[in-house]
């Protein structure tokens, strides 16, 4: 049975068609993947289906009846829910309280009937086989727990179409398996899944059909079993993906751009970490969620206070790490949460890009506006940022183009060391390869790169060496020469103490 049918959908922003004559169908119990490069129109389509944006023309049918979706409440009422790439949970609320956000709490007299509330939540959790502690507040939950909680919240409303937008971003392979199992249980009960992801392996594993968007138009809808990755990429970009080339091995005698010795933090998130990065080298860091990957980069950069150990950049000791001194020393951080930690969404592309280096464009009494504008435009061209111009608000760009601006901002600081935390998270295949080529080119120029990713295969594809984190400690250092995913995961699940080194 066709659950949702869209025909002739158009959405215009100014003179730009975000969606043009789009048609789409999804059946009950189907996993339907939606793919396309960043800026192809996927997010706009999702926002129309969930009532965030209104359509300019076209029709939407739900179970054979024409419907209007003027607001998110109307979307949820008919049975459409979305789990966004950026989680929408109240950090200080427990799992139980987050489940009931926007719903009527069960009452007893003049107060909340907490027993009835918890009983309903536990029944739902049991029905879908989700193992999370709903007594925990959202800010204490791991990324996979937050994802599961968002899905449970959607199912509180008798969801018939669940839209998952990059649901495995920041999840390791093992954590993603739990999500995939839940998707299987949902579709077995007749729930349709619109699965939006840039991860091709997941798309081919989970989906029944795939719809491809390009430049705001539906290019094609194909049966998953009858296509392959190369065909999808051709449909998405009308071009072949240029794979970044394997780099020459970095000499072990090369100068060290970063030396970390027995580094620990006051909160225990980093314990006795020792590592180094040489000039011209890309060093990967892998570990399961909660292993301390992000915290290690934040401590090196100066966002967390160390309680012991030492850090040296280009042979000079860093006595009190801080973001300002890190930038001055040539250290830049590409954070995992770009919208929260790397960008000011209300500012323009130009303002975001030059924010850390405004001194460079300052005259005696005023900003050298022309010089600033020329340099920003040059970097936008270099990074292939798709935008109306440098004065466009950064919040209006797609995720991939926002990430390109984050990298351009970092490059304006003339860095010697890149600290990259999930730098390709939720970007399309083409942008992912562009970022890989950029980092390899910077390494070829003599920079060092410390690279964190939840995608183990990505780490193995790009890194010259890698460190494995387990329980806030480095448990292995591996030269990336024939290393297998199974070997790395073996260290992740081990409980050995200390560090092991393997050539």
CSV table of C-alpha atoms in Angstrom, one decimal:
chain,number,residue,atom,x,y,z
A,1,UNK,CA,0.0,0.0,0.0
A,2,UNK,CA,1.3,3.4,-0.9
A,3,UNK,CA,1.6,5.4,2.3
A,4,UNK,CA,2.9,8.8,1.0
A,5,UNK,CA,2.7,10.1,-2.6
A,6,UNK,CA,4.1,13.4,-3.7
A,7,UNK,CA,3.7,14.9,-7.1
A,8,UNK,CA,5.0,18.1,-8.8
A,9,UNK,CA,6.5,19.5,-5.6
A,10,UNK,CA,8.2,22.9,-5.9
A,11,UNK,CA,9.9,25.1,-3.3
A,12,UNK,CA,11.5,28.4,-4.2
A,13,UNK,CA,13.8,30.6,-2.0
A,14,UNK,CA,14.2,34.0,-3.8
A,15,UNK,CA,15.3,33.2,-7.3
A,16,UNK,CA,16.6,29.7,-6.4
A,17,UNK,CA,14.6,26.5,-6.8
A,18,UNK,CA,15.4,24.3,-3.8
A,19,UNK,CA,13.0,21.7,-5.2
A,20,UNK,CA,11.7,21.5,-8.7
A,21,UNK,CA,8.8,19.2,-9.9
A,22,UNK,CA,9.7,16.5,-7.4
A,23,UNK,CA,7.7,13.3,-7.3
A,24,UNK,CA,8.1,10.6,-4.6
A,25,UNK,CA,6.3,7.5,-3.2
A,26,UNK,CA,6.9,5.3,-0.2
A,27,UNK,CA,5.0,2.2,0.8
A,28,UNK,CA,4.1,0.9,4.3
A,29,UNK,CA,6.9,-1.3,5.7
A,30,UNK,CA,9.4,-0.1,3.2
A,31,UNK,CA,12.9,1.2,3.8
A,32,UNK,CA,13.3,3.9,1.2
A,33,UNK,CA,16.7,5.6,1.0
A,34,UNK,CA,17.0,9.2,-0.1
A,35,UNK,CA,20.5,10.2,-1.4
A,36,UNK,CA,22.2,13.2,-3.1
A,37,UNK,CA,25.1,15.5,-2.7
A,38,UNK,CA,24.9,18.2,-0.1
A,39,UNK,CA,22.6,20.9,-1.4
A,40,UNK,CA,20.6,18.5,-3.6
A,41,UNK,CA,17.4,19.3,-1.8
A,42,UNK,CA,17.0,16.4,0.7
A,43,UNK,CA,16.7,18.6,3.8
A,44,UNK,CA,14.2,20.9,2.1
A,45,UNK,CA,12.1,17.9,1.2
A,46,UNK,CA,12.2,16.5,4.8
A,47,UNK,CA,11.2,20.0,6.1
A,48,UNK,CA,8.2,20.1,3.8
A,49,UNK,CA,7.1,16.6,4.8
A,50,UNK,CA,7.4,17.5,8.5
A,51,UNK,CA,5.6,20.9,8.2
A,52,UNK,CA,8.7,23.1,8.8
A,53,UNK,CA,8.5,24.6,5.3
A,54,UNK,CA,5.4,25.1,3.2
A,55,UNK,CA,5.3,23.9,-0.4
A,56,UNK,CA,4.9,26.5,-3.2
A,57,UNK,CA,3.1,24.1,-5.5
A,58,UNK,CA,2.4,20.4,-5.9
A,59,UNK,CA,0.4,17.8,-4.0
A,60,UNK,CA,0.9,15.5,-1.1
A,61,UNK,CA,-1.3,12.4,-0.6
A,62,UNK,CA,-1.4,10.4,2.6
A,63,UNK,CA,-3.0,6.9,2.3
A,64,UNK,CA,-4.7,8.1,-1.0
A,65,UNK,CA,-6.1,11.3,0.5
A,66,UNK,CA,-4.8,14.7,-0.4
A,67,UNK,CA,-3.4,16.5,2.7
A,68,UNK,CA,-1.9,19.8,3.8
A,69,UNK,CA,1.0,19.8,6.3
A,70,UNK,CA,1.1,23.4,7.5
A,71,UNK,CA,3.1,22.8,10.7
A,72,UNK,CA,5.1,20.1,12.5
A,73,UNK,CA,2.1,19.3,14.7
A,74,UNK,CA,0.0,18.4,11.6
A,75,UNK,CA,2.8,16.2,10.4
A,76,UNK,CA,3.0,14.3,13.7
A,77,UNK,CA,-0.8,14.0,13.8
A,78,UNK,CA,-1.1,12.1,10.6
A,79,UNK,CA,1.8,9.8,11.6
A,80,UNK,CA,5.0,11.4,10.1
A,81,UNK,CA,7.9,11.8,12.5
A,82,UNK,CA,11.6,12.6,12.0
A,83,UNK,CA,14.8,12.0,13.9
A,84,UNK,CA,17.1,14.8,12.9
A,85,UNK,CA,20.8,14.6,12.4
A,86,UNK,CA,21.1,17.2,15.2
A,87,UNK,CA,19.4,15.5,18.2
A,88,UNK,CA,16.4,17.4,19.6
A,89,UNK,CA,16.5,16.3,23.2
A,90,UNK,CA,16.2,18.4,26.4
A,91,UNK,CA,19.7,17.8,28.0
A,92,UNK,CA,18.5,18.1,31.6
A,93,UNK,CA,15.4,15.9,31.2
A,94,UNK,CA,15.4,12.2,31.9
A,95,UNK,CA,14.6,9.7,29.1
A,96,UNK,CA,11.0,9.5,30.5
A,97,UNK,CA,10.5,13.2,30.4
A,98,UNK,CA,12.0,13.5,26.9
A,99,UNK,CA,9.6,10.9,25.6
A,100,UNK,CA,6.6,13.0,26.7
A,101,UNK,CA,7.9,16.4,25.5
A,102,UNK,CA,5.0,17.9,23.4
A,103,UNK,CA,2.5,15.3,24.7
A,104,UNK,CA,0.0,15.5,27.5
A,105,UNK,CA,1.4,14.0,30.7
A,106,UNK,CA,-0.8,11.4,32.3
A,107,UNK,CA,-2.3,13.0,35.4
A,108,UNK,CA,-3.6,12.0,38.8
A,109,UNK,CA,-5.6,14.7,40.5
A,110,UNK,CA,-3.7,17.9,40.0
A,111,UNK,CA,-0.2,16.3,39.5
A,112,UNK,CA,1.6,14.1,37.0
A,113,UNK,CA,1.0,10.4,37.3
A,114,UNK,CA,4.6,9.4,37.2
A,115,UNK,CA,3.8,5.7,37.6
A,116,UNK,CA,1.5,5.6,34.6
A,117,UNK,CA,4.0,7.7,32.6
A,118,UNK,CA,6.9,5.3,33.4
A,119,UNK,CA,4.6,2.2,32.8
A,120,UNK,CA,3.8,3.4,29.2
A,121,UNK,CA,7.4,4.3,28.5
A,122,UNK,CA,8.7,0.9,29.7
A,123,UNK,CA,6.0,-0.9,27.7
A,124,UNK,CA,7.1,0.9,24.6
A,125,UNK,CA,10.8,0.2,25.3
A,126,UNK,CA,10.0,-3.4,25.8
A,127,UNK,CA,7.9,-3.7,22.6
A,128,UNK,CA,10.8,-2.5,20.5
A,129,UNK,CA,13.6,-4.2,22.4
A,130,UNK,CA,15.4,-1.0,23.2
A,131,UNK,CA,17.9,-1.3,26.1
A,132,UNK,CA,18.4,2.2,27.5
A,133,UNK,CA,18.2,3.5,31.1
A,134,UNK,CA,15.3,6.0,30.9
A,135,UNK,CA,16.2,7.4,34.3
A,136,UNK,CA,19.3,9.0,32.9
A,137,UNK,CA,19.2,12.6,31.7
A,138,UNK,CA,19.9,13.1,28.0
A,139,UNK,CA,23.2,14.9,28.6
A,140,UNK,CA,24.5,11.7,30.2
A,141,UNK,CA,23.5,9.4,27.3
A,142,UNK,CA,25.8,8.2,24.6
A,143,UNK,CA,25.1,9.0,20.9
A,144,UNK,CA,23.4,5.6,20.2
A,145,UNK,CA,21.2,6.0,23.4
A,146,UNK,CA,20.1,9.4,22.2
A,147,UNK,CA,19.2,8.0,18.8
A,148,UNK,CA,17.2,5.2,20.3
A,149,UNK,CA,15.4,7.6,22.6
A,150,UNK,CA,14.5,9.9,19.7
A,151,UNK,CA,13.1,6.9,17.8
A,152,UNK,CA,11.1,5.8,20.9
A,153,UNK,CA,9.7,9.3,21.2
A,154,UNK,CA,8.5,9.1,17.5
A,155,UNK,CA,6.8,5.8,18.2
A,156,UNK,CA,4.9,7.3,21.2
A,157,UNK,CA,2.8,9.1,18.5
A,158,UNK,CA,1.9,5.9,16.6
A,159,UNK,CA,4.4,6.8,13.9
A,160,UNK,CA,3.7,5.3,10.4
A,161,UNK,CA,6.5,7.0,8.5
A,162,UNK,CA,9.7,7.6,10.3
A,163,UNK,CA,12.3,9.8,8.7
A,164,UNK,CA,15.9,9.1,9.8
A,165,UNK,CA,18.3,11.8,8.9
A,166,UNK,CA,22.0,10.6,9.1
A,167,UNK,CA,21.1,8.3,12.1
A,168,UNK,CA,24.5,6.6,12.3
A,169,UNK,CA,26.5,9.8,12.4
A,170,UNK,CA,29.0,9.5,15.4
A,171,UNK,CA,28.0,5.8,15.9
A,172,UNK,CA,30.6,3.0,15.6
A,173,UNK,CA,29.8,0.0,13.5
A,174,UNK,CA,28.8,-2.0,16.6
A,175,UNK,CA,26.5,0.7,17.8
A,176,UNK,CA,24.9,1.0,14.4
A,177,UNK,CA,24.0,-2.7,14.4
A,178,UNK,CA,21.6,-2.0,17.3
A,179,UNK,CA,19.9,0.7,15.3
A,180,UNK,CA,19.6,-1.6,12.2
A,181,UNK,CA,18.0,-4.3,14.3
A,182,UNK,CA,15.4,-1.7,15.6
A,183,UNK,CA,14.7,-0.6,12.0
A,184,UNK,CA,14.0,-4.3,11.2
A,185,UNK,CA,11.5,-4.5,14.0
A,186,UNK,CA,9.8,-1.3,13.0
A,187,UNK,CA,9.3,-2.3,9.3
A,188,UNK,CA,8.1,-5.7,10.4
A,189,UNK,CA,5.2,-3.9,12.1
A,190,UNK,CA,4.5,-1.9,9.0
A,191,UNK,CA,6.3,1.3,9.7
A,192,UNK,CA,7.8,2.9,6.6
A,193,UNK,CA,11.4,4.3,7.0
A,194,UNK,CA,12.7,7.2,4.9
A,195,UNK,CA,16.5,6.7,5.4
A,196,UNK,CA,18.7,9.7,4.6
A,197,UNK,CA,22.4,8.9,4.6
A,198,UNK,CA,25.7,9.4,2.8
A,199,UNK,CA,26.9,6.0,3.9
A,200,UNK,CA,26.6,3.7,0.9
A,201,UNK,CA,27.1,0.4,2.7
A,202,UNK,CA,24.1,1.2,5.0
A,203,UNK,CA,21.9,2.2,2.1
A,204,UNK,CA,22.6,-1.0,0.2
A,205,UNK,CA,22.1,-3.1,3.3
A,206,UNK,CA,18.9,-1.6,4.6
A,207,UNK,CA,16.9,-0.2,1.7
A,208,UNK,CA,14.4,-1.6,-0.7
A,209,UNK,CA,14.4,1.3,-3.1
A,210,UNK,CA,16.6,4.4,-3.5
A,211,UNK,CA,15.6,7.8,-4.7
A,212,UNK,CA,18.3,10.2,-6.0
A,213,UNK,CA,18.1,14.0,-5.8
A,214,UNK,CA,20.4,16.3,-7.8
A,215,UNK,CA,20.2,20.1,-7.9
A,216,UNK,CA,16.7,20.1,-6.4
A,217,UNK,CA,15.2,17.5,-8.7
A,218,UNK,CA,14.4,13.8,-8.5
A,219,UNK,CA,16.8,12.2,-10.9
A,220,UNK,CA,15.6,8.6,-10.5
A,221,UNK,CA,14.2,5.9,-8.2
A,222,UNK,CA,15.8,2.5,-8.4
A,223,UNK,CA,15.4,-0.9,-6.8
A,224,UNK,CA,18.4,-1.4,-4.5
A,225,UNK,CA,19.0,-5.0,-5.7
A,226,UNK,CA,19.3,-3.8,-9.3
A,227,UNK,CA,21.9,-1.0,-8.8
A,228,UNK,CA,25.4,-0.5,-7.4
A,229,UNK,CA,27.5,2.3,-5.8
A,230,UNK,CA,29.0,3.5,-9.0
A,231,UNK,CA,25.6,4.0,-10.7
A,232,UNK,CA,24.3,5.9,-7.7
A,233,UNK,CA,27.3,8.2,-7.7
A,234,UNK,CA,26.8,8.9,-11.4
A,235,UNK,CA,23.2,9.7,-10.7
A,236,UNK,CA,24.0,11.9,-7.8
A,237,UNK,CA,26.8,13.9,-9.4
A,238,UNK,CA,26.7,13.2,-13.1
A,239,UNK,CA,30.4,12.5,-12.7
A,240,UNK,CA,32.8,9.9,-11.4
A,241,UNK,CA,34.2,10.1,-7.8
A,242,UNK,CA,37.9,11.0,-7.9
A,243,UNK,CA,39.4,8.7,-5.3
A,244,UNK,CA,42.3,10.3,-3.3
A,245,UNK,CA,45.6,8.6,-3.9
A,246,UNK,CA,47.5,6.6,-1.4
A,247,UNK,CA,50.4,8.6,0.0
A,248,UNK,CA,54.0,7.7,0.4
A,249,UNK,CA,55.1,6.4,3.8
A,250,UNK,CA,56.3,9.2,6.2
A,251,UNK,CA,59.9,8.7,7.4
A,252,UNK,CA,60.1,7.9,11.0
A,253,UNK,CA,63.0,10.4,11.4
A,254,UNK,CA,60.7,13.3,10.4
A,255,UNK,CA,60.4,16.1,13.0
A,256,UNK,CA,57.5,15.8,15.4
A,257,UNK,CA,54.8,18.5,15.1
A,258,UNK,CA,53.0,17.1,18.2
A,259,UNK,CA,54.3,15.3,21.3
A,260,UNK,CA,51.9,14.3,24.1
A,261,UNK,CA,53.3,12.5,27.1
A,262,UNK,CA,51.2,10.9,29.9
A,263,UNK,CA,48.4,13.4,29.4
A,264,UNK,CA,45.5,13.2,31.8
A,265,UNK,CA,42.5,15.4,32.6
A,266,UNK,CA,40.8,16.3,35.9
A,267,UNK,CA,37.6,14.6,34.9
A,268,UNK,CA,39.3,11.3,34.1
A,269,UNK,CA,38.1,11.4,30.4
A,270,UNK,CA,41.8,11.2,29.3
A,271,UNK,CA,44.3,9.0,31.3
A,272,UNK,CA,48.0,8.8,30.8
A,273,UNK,CA,47.8,9.3,27.0
A,274,UNK,CA,51.1,9.4,25.1
A,275,UNK,CA,51.2,9.9,21.3
A,276,UNK,CA,53.0,11.9,18.6
A,277,UNK,CA,52.4,13.2,15.1
A,278,UNK,CA,55.3,13.8,12.7
A,279,UNK,CA,55.4,16.4,9.9
A,280,UNK,CA,53.7,15.1,6.8
A,281,UNK,CA,51.8,12.4,8.7
A,282,UNK,CA,48.1,11.6,9.2
A,283,UNK,CA,47.6,9.8,12.5
A,284,UNK,CA,44.2,8.2,13.1
A,285,UNK,CA,42.5,7.7,16.5
A,286,UNK,CA,39.8,5.1,16.8
A,287,UNK,CA,37.8,3.9,19.8
A,288,UNK,CA,34.2,3.0,20.7
A,289,UNK,CA,31.8,5.7,21.9
A,290,UNK,CA,32.9,6.9,25.4
A,291,UNK,CA,36.5,5.9,24.8
A,292,UNK,CA,37.7,9.5,25.1
A,293,UNK,CA,38.4,10.4,21.4
A,294,UNK,CA,36.8,13.9,21.5
A,295,UNK,CA,38.1,14.6,25.0
A,296,UNK,CA,41.7,13.9,23.9
A,297,UNK,CA,41.6,16.4,21.1
A,298,UNK,CA,39.8,19.0,23.2
A,299,UNK,CA,42.6,18.6,25.9
A,300,UNK,CA,45.4,19.1,23.3
A,301,UNK,CA,43.6,22.1,21.9
A,302,UNK,CA,42.9,23.6,25.3
A,303,UNK,CA,39.2,23.2,25.8
A,304,UNK,CA,39.8,20.8,28.8
A,305,UNK,CA,42.1,21.3,31.7
A,306,UNK,CA,44.9,18.8,32.0
A,307,UNK,CA,45.8,17.4,35.5
A,308,UNK,CA,49.1,16.0,34.4
A,309,UNK,CA,51.4,15.2,31.6
A,310,UNK,CA,52.8,17.5,28.9
A,311,UNK,CA,52.1,18.7,25.4
A,312,UNK,CA,54.7,20.1,22.9
A,313,UNK,CA,54.0,21.6,19.5
A,314,UNK,CA,56.8,21.8,17.0
A,315,UNK,CA,59.3,21.1,19.8
A,316,UNK,CA,58.0,23.9,22.1
A,317,UNK,CA,56.3,23.0,25.4
A,318,UNK,CA,52.8,24.2,25.8
A,319,UNK,CA,52.5,25.1,29.5
A,320,UNK,CA,48.8,26.1,29.6
A,321,UNK,CA,46.8,24.9,26.6
A,322,UNK,CA,44.1,27.3,25.5
A,323,UNK,CA,42.3,27.8,22.1
A,324,UNK,CA,43.9,31.3,21.5
A,325,UNK,CA,47.4,30.1,22.1
A,326,UNK,CA,46.7,26.9,20.1
A,327,UNK,CA,45.8,29.0,17.1
A,328,UNK,CA,48.9,31.2,17.6
A,329,UNK,CA,51.0,28.0,17.7
A,330,UNK,CA,49.4,26.8,14.5
A,331,UNK,CA,47.0,24.2,16.0
A,332,UNK,CA,43.4,24.2,14.6
A,333,UNK,CA,40.5,22.1,15.7
A,334,UNK,CA,37.8,20.8,13.4
A,335,UNK,CA,35.1,20.0,16.0
A,336,UNK,CA,32.6,17.2,15.8
A,337,UNK,CA,29.6,19.6,16.4
A,338,UNK,CA,30.2,22.2,13.7
A,339,UNK,CA,27.0,24.1,14.2
A,340,UNK,CA,27.6,24.3,18.0
A,341,UNK,CA,31.3,24.7,18.2
A,342,UNK,CA,32.7,25.9,14.8
A,343,UNK,CA,30.1,28.3,13.4
A,344,UNK,CA,28.0,31.3,14.3
A,345,UNK,CA,24.9,30.4,12.3
A,346,UNK,CA,23.5,34.0,12.3
A,347,UNK,CA,26.7,35.4,10.8
A,348,UNK,CA,27.7,35.4,7.1
A,349,UNK,CA,30.2,33.1,5.5
A,350,UNK,CA,32.8,35.9,5.4
A,351,UNK,CA,32.3,36.7,9.1
A,352,UNK,CA,32.6,33.1,10.1
A,353,UNK,CA,35.7,32.5,8.0
A,354,UNK,CA,37.7,35.4,9.2
A,355,UNK,CA,36.6,35.5,12.9
A,356,UNK,CA,39.8,33.9,14.3
A,357,UNK,CA,42.2,36.0,12.2
A,358,UNK,CA,40.5,39.5,12.2
A,359,UNK,CA,43.8,41.0,13.2
A,360,UNK,CA,45.2,40.2,9.8
A,361,UNK,CA,42.6,42.5,8.2
A,362,UNK,CA,42.6,45.3,10.8
A,363,UNK,CA,43.9,48.7,9.8
A,364,UNK,CA,44.6,51.5,12.2
A,365,UNK,CA,41.0,52.5,12.7
A,366,UNK,CA,38.9,50.1,10.5
A,367,UNK,CA,38.8,46.7,8.8
A,368,UNK,CA,40.4,46.3,5.4
A,369,UNK,CA,37.1,45.1,4.0
A,370,UNK,CA,38.3,44.6,0.4
A,371,UNK,CA,41.3,42.5,1.4
A,372,UNK,CA,39.1,40.4,3.7
A,373,UNK,CA,36.5,39.9,1.0
A,374,UNK,CA,39.0,39.0,-1.7
A,375,UNK,CA,40.7,36.4,0.6
A,376,UNK,CA,37.4,34.9,1.6
A,377,UNK,CA,36.2,34.7,-2.0
A,378,UNK,CA,39.5,33.0,-3.0
A,379,UNK,CA,39.1,30.4,-0.3
A,380,UNK,CA,35.4,29.8,-1.3
A,381,UNK,CA,36.6,29.1,-4.8
A,382,UNK,CA,39.5,26.9,-3.6
A,383,UNK,CA,37.1,24.9,-1.4
A,384,UNK,CA,34.3,24.8,-4.0
A,385,UNK,CA,31.8,26.2,-1.5
A,386,UNK,CA,28.4,26.3,-3.2
A,387,UNK,CA,26.7,29.6,-2.0
A,388,UNK,CA,25.1,32.8,-3.3
A,389,UNK,CA,28.1,34.7,-2.1
A,390,UNK,CA,30.3,35.4,0.9
A,391,UNK,CA,27.5,37.5,2.5
A,392,UNK,CA,25.1,34.6,2.6
A,393,UNK,CA,24.2,33.5,6.2
A,394,UNK,CA,26.2,30.3,7.0
A,395,UNK,CA,23.1,28.7,8.5
A,396,UNK,CA,21.5,28.6,5.0
A,397,UNK,CA,24.2,26.3,3.6
A,398,UNK,CA,24.0,22.6,3.4
A,399,UNK,CA,26.0,20.6,5.9
A,400,UNK,CA,28.8,19.8,3.4
A,401,UNK,CA,29.3,23.4,2.4
A,402,UNK,CA,29.3,24.5,6.1
A,403,UNK,CA,32.1,22.0,6.7
A,404,UNK,CA,34.1,23.4,3.8
A,405,UNK,CA,33.8,26.8,5.4
A,406,UNK,CA,35.0,25.3,8.7
A,407,UNK,CA,38.1,24.0,6.9
A,408,UNK,CA,38.7,27.3,5.0
A,409,UNK,CA,38.5,29.1,8.4
A,410,UNK,CA,41.1,26.7,9.7
A,411,UNK,CA,43.4,27.1,6.7
A,412,UNK,CA,43.3,30.9,7.1
A,413,UNK,CA,45.3,30.4,10.3
A,414,UNK,CA,48.2,28.9,8.5
A,415,UNK,CA,48.2,25.7,10.7
A,416,UNK,CA,50.9,23.2,11.3
A,417,UNK,CA,48.6,20.7,13.0
A,418,UNK,CA,45.0,19.8,12.3
A,419,UNK,CA,43.0,18.2,15.1
A,420,UNK,CA,40.0,16.6,13.2
A,421,UNK,CA,37.1,15.3,15.1
A,422,UNK,CA,34.7,13.4,12.8
A,423,UNK,CA,35.5,15.8,9.9
A,424,UNK,CA,33.4,13.9,7.3
A,425,UNK,CA,30.4,13.3,9.4
A,426,UNK,CA,27.2,13.6,7.5
A,427,UNK,CA,28.7,14.9,4.3
A,428,UNK,CA,28.2,13.4,0.8
A,429,UNK,CA,30.6,11.1,-1.0
A,430,UNK,CA,32.1,13.8,-3.1
A,431,UNK,CA,32.7,16.2,-0.2
A,432,UNK,CA,34.2,13.3,1.8
A,433,UNK,CA,36.7,12.7,-0.9
A,434,UNK,CA,37.5,16.4,-1.2
A,435,UNK,CA,38.2,16.6,2.6
A,436,UNK,CA,40.4,13.5,2.3
A,437,UNK,CA,42.4,15.0,-0.6
A,438,UNK,CA,42.7,18.3,1.3
A,439,UNK,CA,44.1,16.7,4.4
A,440,UNK,CA,46.5,14.6,2.4
A,441,UNK,CA,47.6,17.7,0.5
A,442,UNK,CA,48.2,19.5,3.8
A,443,UNK,CA,50.2,16.6,5.1
A,444,UNK,CA,52.3,16.6,1.8
A,445,UNK,CA,53.1,20.2,2.6
A,446,UNK,CA,54.5,19.2,6.0
A,447,UNK,CA,51.5,19.7,8.3
A,448,UNK,CA,50.5,17.0,10.8
A,449,UNK,CA,47.0,15.6,11.1
A,450,UNK,CA,45.4,13.9,14.0
A,451,UNK,CA,42.2,12.3,12.7
A,452,UNK,CA,39.2,10.9,14.7
A,453,UNK,CA,36.4,9.0,13.0
A,454,UNK,CA,33.7,6.6,14.1
A,455,UNK,CA,34.1,5.0,10.7
A,456,UNK,CA,36.9,2.5,11.2
A,457,UNK,CA,37.3,1.8,7.5
A,458,UNK,CA,37.8,5.6,6.9
A,459,UNK,CA,40.5,5.7,9.5
A,460,UNK,CA,42.3,2.7,7.9
A,461,UNK,CA,41.9,4.4,4.4
A,462,UNK,CA,43.5,7.7,5.4
A,463,UNK,CA,45.9,7.1,8.3
A,464,UNK,CA,49.6,6.4,8.2
A,465,UNK,CA,49.5,5.2,11.8
A,466,UNK,CA,46.7,4.9,14.3
A,467,UNK,CA,46.2,4.8,18.0
A,468,UNK,CA,43.4,2.8,19.6
A,469,UNK,CA,41.6,4.2,22.6
A,470,UNK,CA,39.8,2.1,25.2
A,471,UNK,CA,38.3,3.4,28.5
A,472,UNK,CA,40.1,6.8,28.2
A,473,UNK,CA,43.5,5.1,27.6
A,474,UNK,CA,45.6,4.5,24.5
A,475,UNK,CA,45.9,0.7,24.4
A,476,UNK,CA,47.7,0.2,21.0
A,477,UNK,CA,49.8,2.1,18.5
A,478,UNK,CA,49.7,0.5,15.0
A,479,UNK,CA,51.5,1.2,11.8
A,480,UNK,CA,48.8,1.1,9.1
A,481,UNK,CA,50.4,-1.6,7.0
A,482,UNK,CA,48.0,-4.5,6.5
A,483,UNK,CA,46.0,-3.7,9.7
A,484,UNK,CA,42.5,-5.2,9.6
A,485,UNK,CA,39.3,-3.9,11.2
A,486,UNK,CA,39.2,-7.1,13.3
A,487,UNK,CA,42.6,-6.3,14.8
A,488,UNK,CA,41.6,-2.8,15.7
A,489,UNK,CA,38.2,-3.9,17.2
A,490,UNK,CA,40.0,-6.5,19.2
A,491,UNK,CA,41.9,-3.8,21.1
A,492,UNK,CA,38.7,-1.8,21.5
A,493,UNK,CA,37.1,-4.6,23.3
A,494,UNK,CA,40.1,-5.6,25.3
A,495,UNK,CA,40.6,-4.6,28.9
A,496,UNK,CA,44.4,-4.6,29.0
A,497,UNK,CA,46.2,-1.7,30.5
A,498,UNK,CA,49.2,0.1,29.2
A,499,UNK,CA,50.2,0.6,25.6
A,500,UNK,CA,51.2,-1.9,22.9
A,501,UNK,CA,53.1,-1.0,19.8
A,502,UNK,CA,53.2,-3.0,16.6
A,503,UNK,CA,55.1,-2.3,13.5
